[in-house]
């Protein structure tokens, strides 16, 4: 990964490059920001730059021996630790990052900006919770006890350090307190407030903001062919490049008409219509179903914002605005919040393999009841 492959973030790139030029590279750095921003990509591009044998003024060369190995994530001085869990193939004492390196290399190089659920799905354990266990803490200790083979530094990238269990976090803390020479620790976090304060205080912190709308648009236009509704994708993604890529991947991404039709069917409260819609819902596939809920929740949030007159925060198309005006007339905040909760729960169950048709039908009936409740 080179800096030039990451859209935007010019100030952060410059800051990192400058730290190398001034010989002020912190041995422990935390790249933190929300999911779908370029935390991991920036950390990797910086390491590639540091190890490059022929770096240019603003980037790694992309061609030397080191760049080649960094690109494939097979550099002998580059180590990774990330949340993991038992799978069909890997069980017992073998459950640690090292056992999943092939999969890790594949997802990092083929699915940029991937999220933790994407990673679990990639390992085909989407219903499990991964952690970073103490075996990973111990393996870091043995990795760094060796001298760097080829690069000026040994580097350890810890992806989602907030998922380290207590014993692993303690082992890492010791290393950060007494850093071994010529070793870099890059922590890449989506949820840094969950990190131990003692770990936070020993890292140099670098906030990686979400992408701007323009950056999302440019990236999606470049990577998604024949996208129909790019405005909708950009608005919904709100700077989360992972979400943007997923939304853009859907050909029939007319979420507005599906969602409003669904609410109409819930309102009509006729089981036969609900069942028919449940079939269409099933055809969306799991990702499409989740996108529908993410979209619906955002639309309802906009209705609620409208109620408290925060119009400046609303990013809507004309048809959405029109829909919101109508629904505001017939619905109060309390009921909208109840509907929102139901959609949130549906999202949760769909993510965990619930039967789409049954979950959709049952919850549509619940939404119908909320519509007709007397307040
Ligand atoms: Zn190079």
XYZ file of C-alpha atoms and ligand atoms in Angstrom:
376
model
C 0.000 0.000 0.000
C 1.410 3.353 -1.018
C 0.214 6.762 0.175
C -0.845 7.588 -3.364
C -3.318 4.678 -3.328
C -5.279 6.289 -0.504
C -7.727 9.014 -1.524
C -7.286 12.236 0.484
C -5.771 12.548 3.973
C -2.967 14.751 2.638
C -2.289 16.418 5.993
C -1.924 13.089 7.796
C 0.372 11.717 5.091
C 2.558 14.825 5.338
C 2.673 14.591 9.107
C 3.823 10.969 8.941
C 6.420 11.665 6.259
C 7.727 14.612 8.227
C 8.154 12.480 11.353
C 10.475 10.224 9.336
C 12.412 13.139 7.877
C 12.881 14.662 11.328
C 13.756 11.319 12.831
C 10.838 11.594 15.244
C 8.991 8.376 14.693
C 7.073 7.416 17.808
C 7.620 3.757 18.679
C 3.925 3.297 19.483
C 1.285 4.991 17.397
C -2.476 4.768 17.533
C -4.373 5.312 14.292
C -7.938 5.831 15.444
C -11.144 6.778 13.706
C -14.498 5.353 12.793
C -15.135 2.262 10.699
C -14.759 2.835 6.972
C -12.001 5.434 7.330
C -8.432 4.772 6.220
C -6.838 3.873 9.588
C -5.334 0.561 8.548
C -4.457 1.743 5.055
C -2.548 4.767 6.398
C -0.663 2.641 8.921
C 0.352 0.201 6.183
C 1.325 2.934 3.730
C 3.487 4.546 6.398
C 5.258 1.279 7.204
C 5.804 0.646 3.500
C 7.295 4.122 3.237
C 9.566 3.601 6.261
C 10.868 0.292 4.932
C 11.199 1.374 1.287
C 14.726 1.107 -0.074
C 14.224 3.852 -2.597
C 11.674 6.276 -1.195
C 10.713 9.423 -3.047
C 9.967 12.809 -1.472
C 6.345 11.889 -0.646
C 5.882 8.171 -1.034
C 7.400 4.726 -1.176
C 8.741 3.634 -4.564
C 6.349 0.705 -5.014
C 9.013 -1.297 -6.818
C 11.863 -2.265 -4.517
C 12.194 -5.619 -2.804
C 10.756 -4.240 0.422
C 7.795 -2.536 -1.280
C 6.964 -5.762 -3.077
C 6.919 -7.736 0.139
C 5.005 -5.030 2.003
C 2.445 -4.963 -0.763
C 1.791 -8.672 -0.395
C 2.039 -8.363 3.408
C 4.774 -11.006 3.465
C 7.675 -8.872 4.683
C 9.535 -10.898 7.344
C 9.743 -7.858 9.643
C 6.038 -7.059 9.457
C 3.790 -8.767 11.983
C 0.038 -8.661 12.433
C -2.252 -9.271 15.338
C -6.031 -9.079 14.931
C -9.195 -10.467 16.537
C -9.745 -14.139 15.796
C -11.778 -17.076 16.955
C -12.106 -20.845 16.579
C -13.244 -21.939 13.131
C -13.960 -25.324 11.566
C -10.273 -25.755 10.742
C -8.545 -23.876 13.556
C -9.344 -24.872 17.131
C -7.853 -25.056 20.623
C -4.359 -23.687 21.169
C -3.996 -22.901 17.491
C -6.552 -20.098 17.734
C -4.335 -17.024 17.311
C -3.593 -14.479 14.576
C -0.681 -16.428 13.115
C -3.046 -19.262 12.093
C -5.167 -16.899 10.000
C -2.433 -15.038 8.148
C -3.384 -16.318 4.689
C -6.984 -15.135 5.135
C -5.807 -11.880 6.648
C -3.532 -11.122 3.693
C -6.368 -11.878 1.346
C -8.957 -9.628 2.965
C -6.534 -6.716 3.447
C -5.448 -6.814 -0.176
C -8.854 -7.465 -1.755
C -11.395 -5.666 0.464
C -10.056 -2.255 1.440
C -11.795 -0.518 4.351
C -13.322 -3.795 5.560
C -14.986 -3.889 8.971
C -14.793 -6.341 11.846
C -18.064 -8.094 10.806
C -16.608 -8.391 7.271
C -13.588 -10.113 8.759
C -15.677 -12.571 10.758
C -17.742 -13.253 7.658
C -14.569 -13.827 5.681
C -13.554 -16.498 8.208
C -17.075 -17.947 7.893
C -17.779 -17.398 11.572
C -20.091 -14.450 11.248
C -22.073 -15.338 14.343
C -19.061 -15.386 16.615
C -17.304 -12.701 18.600
C -13.567 -12.563 17.959
C -11.003 -11.470 20.498
C -7.246 -11.069 20.651
C -6.203 -13.612 23.252
C -3.087 -13.990 25.351
C -1.476 -16.396 22.845
C -1.198 -13.395 20.538
C 0.366 -11.356 23.327
C 2.978 -14.090 23.800
C 3.604 -14.431 20.076
C 4.359 -10.701 19.847
C 6.956 -11.172 22.578
C 8.695 -13.921 20.651
C 8.447 -12.054 17.325
C 10.180 -8.999 18.650
C 12.868 -10.892 20.503
C 14.422 -11.493 17.079
C 16.429 -8.828 15.255
C 14.932 -7.288 12.147
C 15.834 -9.423 9.153
C 15.752 -6.924 6.324
C 14.027 -3.690 7.322
C 15.295 -0.865 9.505
C 12.451 -1.701 11.933
C 10.450 -4.631 13.088
C 6.834 -3.619 13.063
C 3.767 -4.980 14.755
C 0.345 -3.881 13.530
C -2.414 -4.551 16.031
C -5.770 -4.251 14.302
C -8.606 -3.453 16.733
C -6.549 -3.452 19.943
C -9.822 -2.690 21.762
C -10.579 -6.397 21.333
C -7.554 -7.612 23.282
C -8.527 -9.515 26.384
C -7.117 -8.441 29.730
C -4.058 -10.727 29.753
C -3.131 -9.795 26.210
C -3.568 -6.077 26.960
C -1.276 -6.447 29.989
C 1.403 -8.146 27.910
C 1.216 -5.369 25.297
C 1.305 -2.709 27.966
C 4.612 -4.043 29.253
C 6.059 -3.823 25.769
C 4.850 -0.264 25.330
C 6.329 0.691 28.691
C 9.735 -0.714 27.860
C 9.861 -0.628 24.110
C 12.439 -2.859 22.493
C 14.825 -1.040 20.189
C 13.988 -0.547 16.525
C 10.474 -1.864 16.974
C 7.303 -0.061 15.978
C 3.848 -0.791 17.314
C 0.985 0.531 15.218
C -2.401 0.174 16.864
C -5.336 0.567 14.490
C -8.593 1.196 16.313
C -12.259 1.931 15.565
C -13.188 2.284 19.173
C -10.252 3.741 21.051
C -12.310 4.752 24.097
C -12.443 1.047 24.931
C -8.646 0.894 25.241
C -6.990 0.905 28.647
C -5.994 4.476 29.560
C -2.524 3.141 30.356
C -2.185 1.918 26.772
C -3.609 5.135 25.339
C -1.168 7.250 27.302
C 1.782 5.354 25.844
C 0.864 5.865 22.212
C 1.143 8.830 19.930
C -2.417 9.341 18.769
C -3.406 10.130 15.242
C -7.071 10.766 14.495
C -8.162 9.554 11.071
C -11.427 11.310 10.147
C -14.122 9.806 7.902
C -13.736 10.381 4.159
C -15.334 13.515 2.733
C -18.333 13.206 0.395
C -16.114 14.190 -2.541
C -13.597 11.472 -1.703
C -16.344 8.859 -1.415
C -17.810 9.971 -4.729
C -14.457 9.878 -6.501
C -13.611 6.436 -5.162
C -16.998 4.904 -5.928
C -17.061 6.371 -9.429
C -13.675 4.871 -10.056
C -14.423 1.441 -8.613
C -18.116 0.701 -9.222
C -19.158 0.315 -12.810
C -22.550 1.454 -14.005
C -23.673 2.730 -10.648
C -27.211 4.087 -10.880
C -27.634 6.172 -7.814
C -24.334 7.603 -6.740
C -25.899 10.562 -4.919
C -27.786 8.191 -2.664
C -24.660 6.144 -1.991
C -22.628 9.218 -1.065
C -25.324 10.569 1.228
C -25.912 7.295 3.028
C -22.264 6.405 3.445
C -21.519 9.576 5.453
C -17.791 9.139 4.923
C -17.751 5.388 5.628
C -15.978 3.995 2.573
C -16.807 0.414 3.498
C -20.525 1.188 3.518
C -20.196 3.164 0.268
C -18.540 0.214 -1.481
C -21.302 -2.098 -0.282
C -24.104 0.231 -1.265
C -22.537 0.783 -4.666
C -22.269 -2.966 -5.160
C -26.004 -3.287 -5.297
C -27.434 -2.858 -8.765
C -31.022 -2.242 -7.684
C -30.164 0.204 -4.975
C -33.457 1.960 -4.945
C -33.768 1.779 -1.231
C -36.173 4.668 -0.940
C -38.962 3.013 -2.906
C -38.516 -0.335 -1.174
C -38.489 1.219 2.273
C -41.492 3.496 1.771
C -43.436 0.673 0.111
C -42.646 -1.493 3.132
C -43.995 1.107 5.572
C -47.143 1.426 3.438
C -47.640 -2.334 3.595
C -47.081 -2.308 7.372
C -49.626 0.494 7.686
C -52.195 -1.407 5.594
C -51.592 -4.315 7.991
C -52.804 -7.028 5.605
C -51.001 -10.344 6.172
C -51.230 -11.358 2.494
C -49.445 -8.178 1.365
C -46.852 -8.537 4.093
C -46.071 -12.104 3.009
C -45.678 -11.026 -0.587
C -43.301 -8.269 0.427
C -41.370 -10.702 2.646
C -40.564 -12.661 -0.495
C -39.154 -9.573 -2.204
C -37.255 -8.866 0.963
C -35.696 -12.318 0.941
C -34.509 -11.759 -2.636
C -32.475 -8.734 -1.542
C -29.914 -11.086 0.036
C -28.382 -10.500 3.422
C -26.257 -7.490 2.480
C -29.201 -5.872 0.675
C -31.449 -6.495 3.653
C -28.949 -4.891 5.993
C -28.520 -1.933 3.640
C -32.287 -1.465 3.633
C -32.332 -1.243 7.420
C -29.366 1.109 7.564
C -31.138 3.301 5.043
C -34.494 3.127 6.859
C -32.919 4.009 10.190
C -31.227 7.033 8.687
C -34.456 8.172 7.081
C -36.327 7.885 10.379
C -33.509 9.691 12.152
C -34.027 12.504 9.684
C -37.730 12.585 10.524
C -36.835 12.890 14.195
C -34.350 15.655 13.428
C -37.046 17.433 11.465
C -39.187 17.332 14.591
C -36.560 19.084 16.647
C -35.933 21.515 13.815
C -32.347 20.632 13.088
C -32.920 21.149 9.415
C -29.333 22.026 8.747
C -28.311 18.447 9.502
C -30.655 16.912 6.994
C -29.257 15.563 3.757
C -32.223 14.568 1.650
C -33.582 14.218 -1.842
C -36.897 15.829 -2.777
C -38.839 12.581 -2.605
C -37.388 11.800 0.808
C -38.242 15.285 2.021
C -41.791 14.874 0.741
C -42.132 11.496 2.444
C -40.856 12.933 5.719
C -43.320 15.803 5.620
C -46.138 13.321 5.193
C -45.017 10.928 7.890
C -44.372 13.733 10.368
C -48.066 14.616 10.107
C -49.266 11.158 11.091
C -46.527 9.959 13.448
C -45.187 11.172 16.767
C -41.628 10.823 18.060
C -42.468 8.040 20.471
C -43.869 5.743 17.808
C -41.092 6.526 15.372
C -38.590 5.570 18.021
C -40.400 2.281 18.582
C -40.265 1.551 14.849
C -36.613 2.478 14.821
C -35.964 -0.021 17.618
C -37.730 -2.767 15.700
C -35.638 -2.083 12.592
C -32.500 -2.092 14.709
C -33.444 -5.484 16.113
C -34.220 -6.811 12.658
C -30.781 -5.726 11.506
C -29.291 -7.562 14.486
C -31.174 -10.783 13.739
C -30.525 -10.723 10.003
C -26.831 -10.247 10.691
C -27.002 -13.400 12.814
C -28.650 -15.567 10.192
C -32.307 -15.292 11.229
C -34.812 -16.589 8.680
C -35.349 -13.476 6.584
C -38.972 -14.112 5.613
C -40.168 -14.959 9.096
C -38.283 -12.124 10.799
C -39.507 -9.644 8.199
C -43.166 -10.739 8.390
C -43.346 -10.826 12.189
C -41.741 -7.444 12.576
C -43.838 -5.902 9.806
C -46.923 -6.884 11.804
C -45.384 -5.260 14.890
C -44.723 -2.058 12.953
C -48.317 -2.145 11.684
C -49.573 -2.315 15.274
C -47.449 0.673 16.243
C -48.889 2.686 13.366
C -52.399 2.061 14.632
C -51.758 2.482 18.355
C -53.791 5.167 20.007
C -51.542 7.619 21.780
Zn 10.307 0.800 -2.305
